[in-house]
């Protein structure tokens, strides 16, 4: 092959050299037995494939197609010429099997390597929180009820087709639920008080229909479980998976009916426990004060980065806990990782509390620049108006850009993995791609520093000697006829 065909882009060359370290593959060793089980793909190929996926925002199937079609990407992934690219289902299974623990340890090993190379700055860090949206549409109780009943009917049909619970019948109420869901949309377009009352009546009818469907589906699930136990090892995997999904769906749809009844009674369900998705039960409604999106549905995430754009710590949580108590544990994790506490820590007003400043300062941080909430005393105003404090507060605004970059370039705008574990895995690989780019550039610049350019000097004088300014030349005499 010609050299031009085997040449990789400069970014991939740097990241390839960074990832060429056996210590970065150690987090995956615990998930694979060397003697038992089906053979897997090399983990060095898997890690590089996941980097390409999150770096260029590709799906699993499109990633495998692009790697198959590109010689440079195949070389980067350590796939030999003429070798087969792993199937997309293999990548999905490994990502699901290893989970968030492996990618968390991989990011930690990457930061340790950067610290050993003397390129990881911890002189000042900044923290901010954001919402990582779940892969759900705008949830309504009527929509969840309709989708739940339709899905239960489909699962019962699968069980009956497998010969389980044949005498337990369930009425198909899909058309009834869909018709009422359509009527709600028609009534809401009228925007009147009478229309709102009619919508409440339709919601109550849908809750009644869902309750009757739940009773019949529960009977089918009980009898199917007995039939599956009698079959033993002869039972099919598809029937067992359908039965498990039906049992989980019954529990979640029962929660939706309960919160619908609560809302119709005049009370609003608590956001900390409200179910907004049937397939992602950990997603919660979160208010962050955005004008375009006053309420978002997903998970709260905290990001702590330094001046080079390297994310030193991140955390994904269920619900909407307060920002303040999250800062000190993040600083403690950075201190344990690097061996020293950051010199300065800054965050927005959401972290502003005297207890937060005290907890962070107790970890060894010398400067804590966080604007306090509410009206401050004269002594506190003097502190917040100092030049160093103001400089750190201005630098803190760059955390908004870091979060925007994670959402725009590394998949944080929506998690396509369900549950808190899936979202933590999804966000962790995004951090891995971001830090790989930043750290590889820092190591390359530290290894091969660019030569300093000196201004050219005149050969007949010393560099410190300045040229004598020229005197103004006399004006050119005008020509006369």
XYZ file of C-alpha atoms in Angstrom:
481
model
C 0.000 0.000 0.000
C 1.263 3.530 -0.702
C 2.300 5.583 2.304
C -0.429 8.143 1.619
C -3.130 5.476 2.079
C -1.732 4.390 5.444
C -1.284 7.897 6.840
C -3.502 8.847 9.808
C -4.690 12.345 10.722
C -2.561 14.176 13.263
C -5.232 13.957 15.957
C -5.535 10.188 15.606
C -1.742 9.851 15.735
C -1.642 11.700 19.056
C -4.589 9.795 20.555
C -3.146 6.476 19.308
C 0.123 7.167 21.139
C -1.823 8.149 24.263
C -3.964 4.993 24.296
C -0.983 2.698 23.616
C -0.673 1.899 27.305
C -1.606 -1.455 28.933
C -2.635 0.367 32.129
C -5.618 1.871 30.299
C -6.954 -1.622 29.503
C -6.769 -2.963 33.068
C -10.324 -1.777 33.997
C -11.757 -4.254 31.460
C -9.795 -7.301 32.624
C -12.207 -8.163 35.451
C -15.120 -8.598 33.036
C -13.538 -11.345 30.937
C -12.429 -14.820 31.991
C -9.314 -16.037 30.119
C -10.502 -19.655 30.006
C -14.305 -19.689 30.105
C -16.901 -18.011 27.919
C -17.082 -16.935 24.324
C -14.065 -15.212 22.811
C -14.336 -11.455 22.649
C -12.573 -8.777 20.602
C -9.274 -7.184 21.709
C -9.940 -4.453 24.235
C -7.467 -2.100 22.574
C -9.672 -2.230 19.478
C -12.826 -1.755 21.545
C -11.475 1.314 23.351
C -10.423 2.938 20.091
C -13.768 2.121 18.457
C -15.610 3.781 21.334
C -13.370 6.829 21.014
C -14.301 7.178 17.335
C -17.974 6.684 18.123
C -18.126 9.522 20.658
C -15.614 11.753 18.883
C -17.586 11.817 15.643
C -21.113 11.211 17.059
C -21.728 7.926 15.250
C -24.124 5.091 15.960
C -22.835 1.575 16.477
C -23.841 0.411 13.008
C -22.538 3.509 11.211
C -19.300 3.277 13.213
C -18.644 -0.255 11.972
C -19.383 0.796 8.382
C -17.016 3.781 8.543
C -14.190 1.742 10.070
C -14.642 -0.920 7.390
C -14.434 1.707 4.665
C -11.437 3.658 6.064
C -7.861 2.346 6.074
C -6.671 4.990 8.530
C -9.497 4.261 10.999
C -8.850 0.507 10.722
C -5.183 1.110 11.436
C -6.076 3.339 14.398
C -8.330 0.579 15.807
C -5.508 -1.988 15.422
C -7.502 -3.997 12.870
C -5.131 -5.615 10.330
C -5.531 -5.089 6.621
C -8.132 -7.547 5.401
C -9.344 -8.275 8.959
C -13.007 -8.127 9.903
C -14.433 -5.221 11.881
C -16.366 -6.318 15.002
C -20.129 -6.440 14.639
C -22.126 -3.592 16.128
C -23.967 -6.016 18.437
C -20.637 -7.043 19.978
C -19.827 -3.431 20.857
C -23.268 -2.952 22.406
C -22.932 -6.074 24.534
C -19.473 -5.105 25.803
C -20.624 -1.573 26.658
C -23.619 -2.971 28.534
C -21.606 -5.690 30.258
C -18.764 -3.504 31.509
C -21.112 -0.676 32.487
C -20.154 2.556 34.185
C -17.471 1.064 36.460
C -15.082 0.250 33.601
C -15.320 3.644 31.926
C -14.972 5.380 35.297
C -11.730 3.505 35.977
C -10.551 4.189 32.409
C -11.033 7.946 32.852
C -9.211 7.796 36.167
C -6.283 5.923 34.599
C -6.146 8.527 31.832
C -5.907 11.355 34.375
C -3.217 9.489 36.313
C -1.189 9.146 33.127
C -1.558 12.871 32.442
C -0.384 13.637 35.975
C 2.644 11.367 35.534
C 3.501 13.213 32.310
C 3.362 16.549 34.227
C 0.662 18.017 31.972
C -2.333 17.970 34.350
C -2.971 21.404 35.857
C -4.825 21.654 39.152
C -3.966 25.211 40.098
C -7.556 26.343 39.548
C -10.711 24.374 38.796
C -14.313 25.343 38.116
C -17.550 23.420 38.672
C -21.005 23.634 37.170
C -24.098 21.445 36.785
C -26.285 20.675 33.805
C -29.088 18.344 32.760
C -28.378 15.312 30.579
C -31.743 14.641 28.881
C -32.995 11.068 28.724
C -34.178 9.508 25.476
C -37.846 10.268 26.178
C -40.468 12.466 24.587
C -42.425 15.055 26.540
C -44.229 12.841 29.073
C -47.951 13.055 29.849
C -49.973 10.699 31.991
C -52.369 9.979 29.134
C -49.519 9.166 26.764
C -47.854 6.844 29.285
C -51.154 5.066 29.963
C -51.847 4.552 26.263
C -48.347 3.281 25.461
C -48.350 0.996 28.480
C -51.624 -0.687 27.600
C -50.608 -1.141 23.947
C -47.302 -2.689 24.972
C -48.950 -5.043 27.460
C -51.289 -6.342 24.753
C -48.306 -7.061 22.490
C -46.404 -8.924 25.230
C -49.430 -11.044 26.133
C -49.750 -11.996 22.458
C -46.101 -13.166 22.500
C -46.746 -15.319 25.572
C -49.883 -16.838 24.051
C -47.957 -17.565 20.860
C -45.369 -19.454 22.950
C -48.117 -21.585 24.482
C -48.041 -19.967 27.936
C -51.190 -18.980 29.900
C -53.397 -19.994 26.971
C -56.594 -19.993 29.089
C -55.903 -16.531 30.580
C -57.297 -13.959 28.197
C -56.743 -10.235 27.989
C -58.994 -7.888 26.111
C -57.305 -5.704 23.490
C -58.007 -2.125 24.605
C -55.475 -0.474 22.306
C -58.050 1.253 20.081
C -59.958 2.604 23.064
C -56.832 4.122 24.625
C -55.582 5.587 21.357
C -58.965 7.160 20.601
C -59.094 8.855 23.984
C -55.504 10.067 23.656
C -56.472 11.632 20.307
C -59.540 13.257 21.908
C -57.354 14.877 24.560
C -55.314 16.604 21.851
C -58.494 17.846 20.166
C -59.924 19.243 23.390
C -56.680 20.950 24.418
C -56.598 22.934 21.187
C -59.735 24.784 22.299
C -57.920 26.354 25.284
C -60.996 26.904 27.476
C -61.961 25.954 31.026
C -64.615 23.554 29.743
C -62.003 21.838 27.588
C -59.700 21.374 30.592
C -62.478 19.762 32.594
C -63.261 17.435 29.700
C -59.593 16.452 29.502
C -59.664 15.498 33.193
C -62.700 13.315 32.559
C -60.950 11.547 29.681
C -57.837 11.030 31.827
C -59.995 9.387 34.494
C -61.519 7.077 31.877
C -58.062 6.101 30.635
C -56.969 5.348 34.200
C -60.021 3.081 34.651
C -59.268 1.234 31.413
C -55.605 0.819 32.405
C -56.584 -0.612 35.792
C -58.804 -3.247 34.180
C -56.022 -4.097 31.738
C -53.551 -4.407 34.627
C -55.753 -6.959 36.413
C -55.980 -9.158 33.321
C -52.255 -8.789 32.494
C -51.288 -9.715 36.059
C -53.318 -12.936 35.785
C -51.606 -13.784 32.487
C -48.189 -13.136 34.053
C -48.880 -15.385 37.048
C -50.076 -18.306 34.928
C -47.256 -17.818 32.409
C -44.694 -17.924 35.223
C -46.129 -21.265 36.424
C -46.044 -22.676 32.896
C -42.486 -21.512 32.420
C -41.440 -23.207 35.666
C -43.035 -26.487 34.545
C -41.102 -26.429 31.264
C -37.784 -25.959 33.008
C -34.803 -26.037 30.657
C -37.056 -26.543 27.633
C -38.482 -23.038 27.998
C -37.500 -20.610 25.257
C -35.455 -17.510 25.947
C -37.819 -15.251 24.011
C -40.810 -16.253 26.144
C -38.841 -15.709 29.354
C -37.692 -12.262 28.235
C -41.249 -11.290 27.249
C -42.585 -12.439 30.619
C -39.936 -10.492 32.528
C -40.678 -7.366 30.515
C -44.415 -7.799 31.145
C -43.919 -8.065 34.912
C -41.757 -4.929 34.951
C -44.261 -3.062 32.772
C -47.153 -3.999 35.065
C -45.333 -2.495 38.050
C -44.461 0.720 36.232
C -47.886 1.194 34.679
C -49.434 0.751 38.120
C -47.264 3.664 39.310
C -48.478 5.781 36.372
C -52.119 5.045 37.271
C -51.457 6.036 40.902
C -49.831 9.362 39.964
C -52.663 10.051 37.484
C -55.212 9.562 40.255
C -53.193 11.831 42.506
C -53.056 14.600 39.914
C -56.799 14.340 39.172
C -57.423 14.666 42.903
C -55.763 18.090 42.911
C -52.270 17.146 44.124
C -49.104 17.212 42.043
C -46.838 14.113 42.228
C -43.407 14.745 43.684
C -40.737 15.260 41.046
C -38.242 13.137 43.005
C -40.376 10.019 42.528
C -42.505 10.820 39.480
C -42.283 8.306 36.622
C -41.837 10.074 33.281
C -40.908 7.090 31.102
C -41.847 3.422 30.941
C -38.459 2.331 29.572
C -36.276 4.713 31.631
C -37.617 4.642 35.198
C -34.742 6.683 36.673
C -35.357 9.831 34.578
C -36.870 12.732 36.518
C -38.295 16.190 35.745
C -35.644 18.842 36.500
C -36.031 22.613 36.596
C -32.864 24.628 35.859
C -34.430 28.001 35.037
C -33.878 27.927 31.272
C -36.286 30.096 29.303
C -36.560 27.776 26.312
C -36.799 24.617 28.461
C -38.213 25.403 31.903
C -38.499 21.663 32.678
C -36.130 18.996 31.335
C -36.454 15.248 31.780
C -33.293 13.326 32.525
C -30.419 13.400 35.009
C -28.357 16.016 36.815
C -24.641 16.037 35.966
C -21.765 17.979 37.542
C -18.602 18.797 35.564
C -15.304 19.994 37.087
C -12.574 21.038 34.619
C -9.320 23.000 34.602
C -7.900 25.780 32.444
C -6.809 23.331 29.715
C -10.318 21.952 29.248
C -9.537 18.580 30.862
C -12.498 17.280 32.879
C -11.045 16.312 36.252
C -14.277 14.999 37.746
C -17.860 14.389 36.672
C -20.896 12.893 38.339
C -24.353 11.861 37.075
C -27.191 11.738 39.620
C -30.898 10.927 39.767
C -33.276 13.825 40.331
C -32.325 17.405 41.111
C -30.246 17.540 44.327
C -28.821 20.924 45.431
C -25.513 21.956 43.861
C -23.682 22.991 47.037
C -23.125 19.584 48.704
C -21.704 18.162 45.433
C -18.613 20.400 45.336
C -16.578 19.192 48.336
C -16.754 15.461 47.382
C -15.621 16.338 43.844
C -12.629 18.306 45.188
C -11.814 15.397 47.523
C -11.802 12.960 44.594
C -9.451 15.251 42.655
C -7.156 15.487 45.676
C -7.037 11.702 46.078
C -6.366 11.256 42.367
C -3.593 13.823 41.938
C -2.198 13.875 45.453
C -2.807 17.556 46.124
C -5.783 19.845 46.435
C -6.449 22.553 43.819
C -5.108 25.955 44.688
C -8.327 27.773 43.706
C -11.905 26.570 43.248
C -14.733 28.590 41.720
C -18.374 27.912 40.905
C -21.592 29.788 40.218
C -24.090 31.224 42.701
C -25.900 27.883 43.011
C -22.989 26.713 45.180
C -22.932 29.916 47.234
C -23.083 29.043 50.925
C -20.746 29.514 53.864
C -20.828 25.785 54.634
C -19.686 24.965 51.089
C -16.730 27.366 51.383
C -15.762 25.858 54.727
C -15.930 22.260 53.455
C -13.801 23.055 50.400
C -11.266 25.075 52.412
C -10.941 22.181 54.874
C -9.609 20.030 52.034
C -6.625 22.354 51.560
C -7.951 24.774 48.934
C -6.463 28.231 49.504
C -8.903 30.323 47.439
C -12.651 29.685 47.126
C -14.356 32.151 44.752
C -18.113 31.593 44.932
C -20.625 34.425 45.021
C -22.950 33.953 47.983
C -26.729 33.875 47.705
C -28.826 36.733 49.053
C -27.752 40.066 50.473
C -24.199 40.071 51.826
C -22.548 41.934 54.651
C -20.098 44.741 54.090
C -17.126 42.493 54.902
C -18.298 39.863 52.399
C -18.815 42.525 49.727
C -15.206 43.632 50.169
C -14.050 40.039 49.627
C -16.168 39.573 46.497
C -14.892 42.845 44.993
C -11.223 41.982 45.181
C -9.375 41.730 41.886
C -8.389 38.076 42.322
C -11.924 37.062 43.270
C -13.419 38.889 40.288
C -10.829 37.358 37.945
C -11.738 33.828 39.061
C -15.458 34.568 38.706
C -14.915 35.761 35.142
C -12.873 32.663 34.360
C -15.658 30.499 35.796
C -18.009 31.461 32.964
C -15.918 29.237 30.690
C -17.540 26.214 32.340
C -20.674 27.047 30.346
C -18.627 26.652 27.172
C -17.172 23.341 28.400
C -20.671 21.964 29.032
C -21.812 23.267 25.641
C -18.891 21.461 24.007
C -19.775 18.214 25.788
C -23.370 18.511 24.608
C -22.492 19.533 21.057
C -19.478 17.327 20.355
C -19.516 14.391 22.777
C -23.108 13.221 23.131
C -24.197 14.925 26.347
C -27.192 16.517 24.622
C -29.132 13.227 25.024
C -28.313 9.872 26.568
C -29.257 6.955 24.344
C -28.743 4.422 27.160
C -31.575 3.861 29.643
C -31.366 4.055 33.402
C -28.881 5.749 35.680
C -26.219 3.127 34.915
C -26.650 3.539 31.177
C -26.510 7.333 31.402
C -23.362 7.199 33.522
C -21.775 4.905 30.932
C -22.856 7.172 28.062
C -21.524 10.338 29.718
C -18.320 8.581 30.793
C -17.386 7.707 27.218
C -18.046 11.309 26.225
C -15.603 12.482 28.913
C -13.111 9.853 27.697
C -13.201 11.239 24.147
C -12.855 14.848 25.358
C -9.960 14.122 27.711
C -8.167 11.961 25.126
C -8.033 14.884 22.710
C -6.946 17.416 25.348
C -4.349 15.252 27.094
C -2.811 13.954 23.847
C -2.313 17.542 22.651
C -0.752 18.559 25.975
C 1.665 15.611 25.920
C 2.624 16.298 22.296
C 3.262 19.985 23.031
C 5.256 19.117 26.136
C 7.389 16.552 24.272
C 7.997 18.682 21.164
C 7.700 22.315 22.218
C 7.425 24.772 19.366
C 10.605 26.810 18.896
C 10.387 30.399 20.060
C 10.604 32.871 17.212
C 12.990 35.816 17.652
C 12.597 39.005 15.656
C 15.144 39.345 12.851
C 18.077 41.672 13.486
C 20.157 43.786 11.091
C 23.506 42.108 10.318
C 25.504 45.324 10.920
C 24.157 46.217 14.388
C 23.556 44.488 17.698
C 20.053 43.312 18.580
C 19.646 45.913 21.339
C 20.539 48.825 19.047
C 17.491 50.543 17.619
C 17.553 52.134 14.188
C 17.800 55.913 14.014
C 14.446 57.413 12.974
C 14.472 58.907 9.561
C 14.034 62.624 9.176
C 11.020 63.858 7.313
C 11.755 64.103 3.637
C 11.113 67.478 1.942
C 7.962 67.773 -0.118
C 8.255 67.115 -3.795
C 7.998 70.389 -5.752
C 4.952 70.543 -7.969
C 5.488 70.752 -11.705
C 4.423 73.919 -13.411
C 3.725 74.512 -17.022
